[in-house]
Coordinates of C-alpha atoms in Angstrom, one line a residue:
Chain A
D29 CA -4.9 10.7 12.9
Q30 CA -5.5 9.6 9.4
Q31 CA -3.4 11.7 6.9
V32 CA -4.8 10.0 4.2
K33 CA -8.6 9.5 3.9
Q34 CA -11.2 7.5 1.3
N35 CA -14.1 8.6 2.5
S36 CA -16.4 6.4 0.4
P37 CA -16.2 2.6 1.2
S38 CA -17.4 1.4 -1.9
L39 CA -18.7 2.5 -5.1
S40 CA -21.2 1.0 -7.6
V41 CA -21.2 2.1 -11.5
Q42 CA -22.6 0.5 -14.8
E43 CA -20.2 -0.9 -17.2
G44 CA -19.2 2.0 -19.9
R45 CA -19.7 4.9 -17.4
I46 CA -17.2 6.7 -15.3
S47 CA -15.9 5.8 -12.1
I48 CA -14.5 8.6 -10.0
L49 CA -12.8 7.8 -6.6
N50 CA -11.7 10.3 -4.4
C51 CA -9.3 10.8 -1.8
D52 CA -8.2 13.1 0.5
Y53 CA -4.9 14.4 2.5
T54 CA -4.0 16.3 5.5
N55 CA -0.2 16.4 5.3
S56 CA 1.1 19.3 3.1
M57 CA 4.5 17.7 3.2
F58 CA 3.3 15.0 0.6
D59 CA 4.1 15.7 -2.5
Y60 CA 3.9 12.3 -4.7
F61 CA 0.6 10.4 -4.8
L62 CA -0.3 6.8 -6.1
W63 CA -3.1 4.6 -6.7
Y64 CA -3.0 0.8 -5.9
K65 CA -5.6 -1.6 -7.1
K66 CA -6.2 -4.7 -5.4
Y67 CA -8.3 -8.1 -6.0
P68 CA -9.0 -10.6 -3.5
A69 CA -6.3 -12.6 -2.2
E70 CA -3.5 -10.6 -4.3
G71 CA -1.3 -8.0 -3.1
P72 CA -2.1 -4.5 -4.0
T73 CA -0.7 -3.4 -7.6
F74 CA 0.5 -0.1 -8.7
L75 CA -2.3 1.8 -11.1
I76 CA -1.0 5.3 -11.7
S77 CA 0.6 8.0 -9.7
I78 CA 1.1 12.0 -10.2
S79 CA 4.0 14.5 -9.0
S80 CA 2.6 17.4 -6.5
I81 CA 4.2 19.7 -9.6
K82 CA 1.2 18.3 -12.1
D83 CA -2.8 18.8 -11.4
K84 CA -3.6 15.5 -14.1
N85 CA -1.6 12.2 -15.1
E86 CA -3.1 9.9 -17.6
D87 CA -2.5 6.4 -18.6
G88 CA -5.2 4.8 -21.0
R89 CA -8.8 4.7 -19.5
F90 CA -7.1 5.8 -15.9
T91 CA -6.6 9.3 -15.1
V92 CA -5.6 10.8 -11.9
F93 CA -6.4 14.6 -10.8
L94 CA -4.4 16.4 -8.2
N95 CA -5.8 20.0 -6.2
K96 CA -3.2 20.8 -3.9
S97 CA -5.0 23.7 -2.6
A98 CA -8.0 21.2 -1.5
K99 CA -5.7 18.9 -0.9
H100 CA -7.6 16.4 -2.7
L101 CA -6.9 13.7 -5.6
S102 CA -9.4 11.8 -7.8
L103 CA -9.0 8.7 -10.0
H104 CA -11.2 8.7 -13.1
I105 CA -12.1 5.3 -15.1
V106 CA -13.3 6.0 -18.3
P107 CA -14.9 3.7 -19.8
S108 CA -15.3 1.3 -16.7
Q109 CA -15.4 -2.4 -17.1
P110 CA -16.2 -5.3 -15.1
G111 CA -12.4 -6.2 -14.8
D112 CA -12.2 -3.1 -12.9
S113 CA -13.8 -4.3 -9.7
A114 CA -11.3 -4.2 -7.2
V115 CA -10.6 -2.4 -3.7
Y116 CA -8.8 0.9 -4.7
F117 CA -6.3 2.4 -2.3
C118 CA -4.9 5.6 -2.6
A119 CA -1.5 6.2 -1.2
A120 CA 1.1 9.4 -0.2
S121 CA 4.6 10.1 0.2
G122 CA 6.8 13.5 0.8
V123 CA 9.2 15.2 2.2
N124 CA 10.5 15.7 6.2
A125 CA 10.7 18.6 7.9
G126 CA 14.5 19.1 7.2
G127 CA 13.4 18.9 3.2
T128 CA 14.6 15.4 2.5
S129 CA 12.4 13.0 0.6
Y130 CA 11.1 9.9 2.0
G131 CA 9.2 7.4 0.1
K132 CA 7.4 6.0 3.0
L133 CA 4.0 5.2 1.6
T134 CA 0.6 6.3 3.7
F135 CA -2.6 4.6 2.4
G136 CA -6.2 5.5 2.7
Q137 CA -8.6 2.9 3.8
G138 CA -9.6 2.0 0.3
T139 CA -12.8 2.0 -2.1
I140 CA -14.7 -1.0 -3.4
L141 CA -15.4 -0.4 -6.6
T142 CA -17.9 -2.6 -8.5
V143 CA -18.5 -2.4 -12.1
H144 CA -22.0 -3.9 -13.1
P145 CA -22.3 -5.6 -16.7
Chain B
N15 CA 9.5 -13.1 -12.7
A16 CA 9.3 -14.0 -8.8
G17 CA 9.0 -10.4 -7.6
V18 CA 8.1 -10.2 -4.0
T19 CA 7.2 -13.8 -2.2
Q20 CA 5.6 -14.3 1.1
T21 CA 5.4 -17.5 3.0
P22 CA 3.4 -18.9 4.3
K23 CA -0.2 -17.6 2.7
F24 CA -2.2 -18.9 6.1
Q25 CA -1.4 -19.2 9.4
V26 CA -3.4 -20.3 12.5
L27 CA -1.7 -19.0 16.1
K28 CA -2.4 -19.5 19.6
T29 CA -2.1 -16.7 21.9
G30 CA 1.4 -16.0 22.8
Q31 CA 2.9 -18.2 20.3
S32 CA 5.5 -16.8 18.2
M33 CA 6.1 -17.3 14.4
T34 CA 8.3 -15.5 11.6
L35 CA 6.7 -14.3 8.5
Q36 CA 8.9 -14.6 5.2
C37 CA 9.4 -12.1 2.5
A38 CA 11.9 -12.4 -0.3
Q39 CA 12.6 -10.2 -3.4
D40 CA 14.5 -10.7 -6.3
M41 CA 14.6 -7.4 -7.8
N42 CA 17.7 -6.1 -5.9
H43 CA 15.5 -3.3 -4.2
E44 CA 17.2 -1.4 -1.5
Y45 CA 13.7 -0.4 0.4
M46 CA 11.7 -3.4 2.0
S47 CA 8.5 -2.7 4.2
W48 CA 5.8 -4.6 5.8
Y49 CA 2.2 -3.4 6.2
R50 CA -0.7 -4.7 7.4
Q51 CA -4.3 -4.5 6.4
D52 CA -7.8 -4.7 8.6
P53 CA -10.9 -3.6 7.6
G54 CA -11.6 0.0 7.7
M55 CA -7.7 1.1 8.2
G56 CA -6.1 0.7 5.0
L57 CA -2.6 -0.4 4.9
R58 CA -0.4 0.6 8.0
L59 CA 3.5 0.3 8.1
I60 CA 4.9 -1.7 10.7
H61 CA 8.4 -2.1 10.0
Y62 CA 10.6 -0.9 6.9
S63 CA 14.4 -1.0 6.0
V64 CA 16.4 0.8 3.6
G65 CA 18.9 -1.5 3.0
A66 CA 20.9 -4.5 4.2
G67 CA 21.4 -3.9 8.3
I68 CA 19.4 -0.7 8.7
T69 CA 15.4 -1.2 9.8
D70 CA 13.4 1.3 11.6
Q71 CA 10.0 1.4 13.1
G72 CA 6.6 2.5 10.9
E73 CA 3.3 3.4 12.2
V74 CA 2.4 0.2 14.0
P75 CA 5.6 -1.4 15.5
N76 CA 4.6 -3.0 18.8
G77 CA 4.7 -6.3 19.2
Y78 CA 7.0 -6.8 15.8
N79 CA 10.4 -7.2 15.2
V80 CA 12.4 -7.1 11.7
S81 CA 15.8 -7.8 10.8
R82 CA 17.5 -7.3 7.4
S83 CA 21.0 -9.4 7.1
T84 CA 20.7 -9.6 3.2
T85 CA 19.3 -7.5 0.4
E86 CA 16.8 -10.0 -0.5
D87 CA 15.2 -11.1 2.9
F88 CA 13.1 -9.1 5.3
P89 CA 11.5 -11.5 7.6
L90 CA 8.8 -10.2 10.3
R91 CA 9.0 -11.6 13.5
L92 CA 5.7 -11.9 15.9
L93 CA 7.3 -12.1 19.5
S94 CA 4.1 -13.4 21.4
A95 CA 1.2 -13.2 19.3
A96 CA -2.0 -11.6 20.1
P97 CA -5.6 -11.6 18.9
S98 CA -5.0 -8.0 18.0
Q99 CA -2.6 -9.2 15.5
T100 CA -4.9 -11.2 13.4
S101 CA -4.7 -9.2 10.0
V102 CA -3.8 -9.8 6.7
Y103 CA 0.3 -8.9 6.2
F104 CA 1.9 -7.6 3.2
C105 CA 5.4 -7.4 2.3
A106 CA 6.5 -4.6 -0.4
S107 CA 9.6 -3.5 -2.1
K108 CA 10.9 -0.9 -4.0
R109 CA 14.3 0.2 -5.8
T110 CA 15.0 3.0 -3.9
L111 CA 13.5 5.1 -0.9
A112 CA 13.0 8.5 -3.0
P113 CA 9.8 9.3 -4.3
L114 CA 10.7 9.9 -7.4
N115 CA 10.8 5.9 -7.9
T116 CA 8.3 5.4 -5.5
E117 CA 6.1 2.0 -7.2
A118 CA 6.0 -0.4 -4.4
F119 CA 5.7 -4.1 -5.6
F120 CA 3.9 -6.0 -3.2
G121 CA 3.6 -9.7 -2.4
Q122 CA 0.5 -11.9 -2.4
G123 CA -0.3 -11.6 1.5
T124 CA 0.1 -13.7 4.7
R125 CA -3.5 -14.1 6.4
L126 CA -2.8 -14.3 10.0
T127 CA -5.3 -15.5 12.6
V128 CA -4.4 -15.6 16.5
V129 CA -7.0 -17.5 18.6

């Protein structure tokens, strides 16, 4: 049962254009969402996050949007650069039934982004 | 600036052999965890620890064992390797378990092949 899903295995974009990576989740107890970026032969590195009390968070060229009612988040990269070519993982964490926060991360399958010069 | 260090980077095992993947962090993080990455499956949590002496199972714990005798180290043991354990393994740490500080730092990974 995949609680965090990235339905697009890959995305190809021209340099300078916008990249939009999507992520859906099913667990309504998730309250914190993160995006990680991974280059080949390296570990994932943190990119940007958003709390469920917000619907947008921006950091330079990267913006994450959260739609709680649709259980959907997206990562926008504007403008895209060839150095952004990597695998992007969406991850989520949340609270348990007792209301205690826990930080275990549940990851999506990843989306391979290729930005062409 | 070592962060999270994993050894070895590559390993080939025969079915039935045992081995330990090492993970060490120098950031005094309370929380450490092990993930495996498989094609089309993303990163799946194997085991995690919220502090020295405390460990718990994640999503896919079978065939793996962990211990946390110090804050710095969190080794992952394969008891009897199977081809299904062929994967890339990542160790991650973060300061605490709480979501308000949920940025996890990852090691570079160990690529394990079981033949």
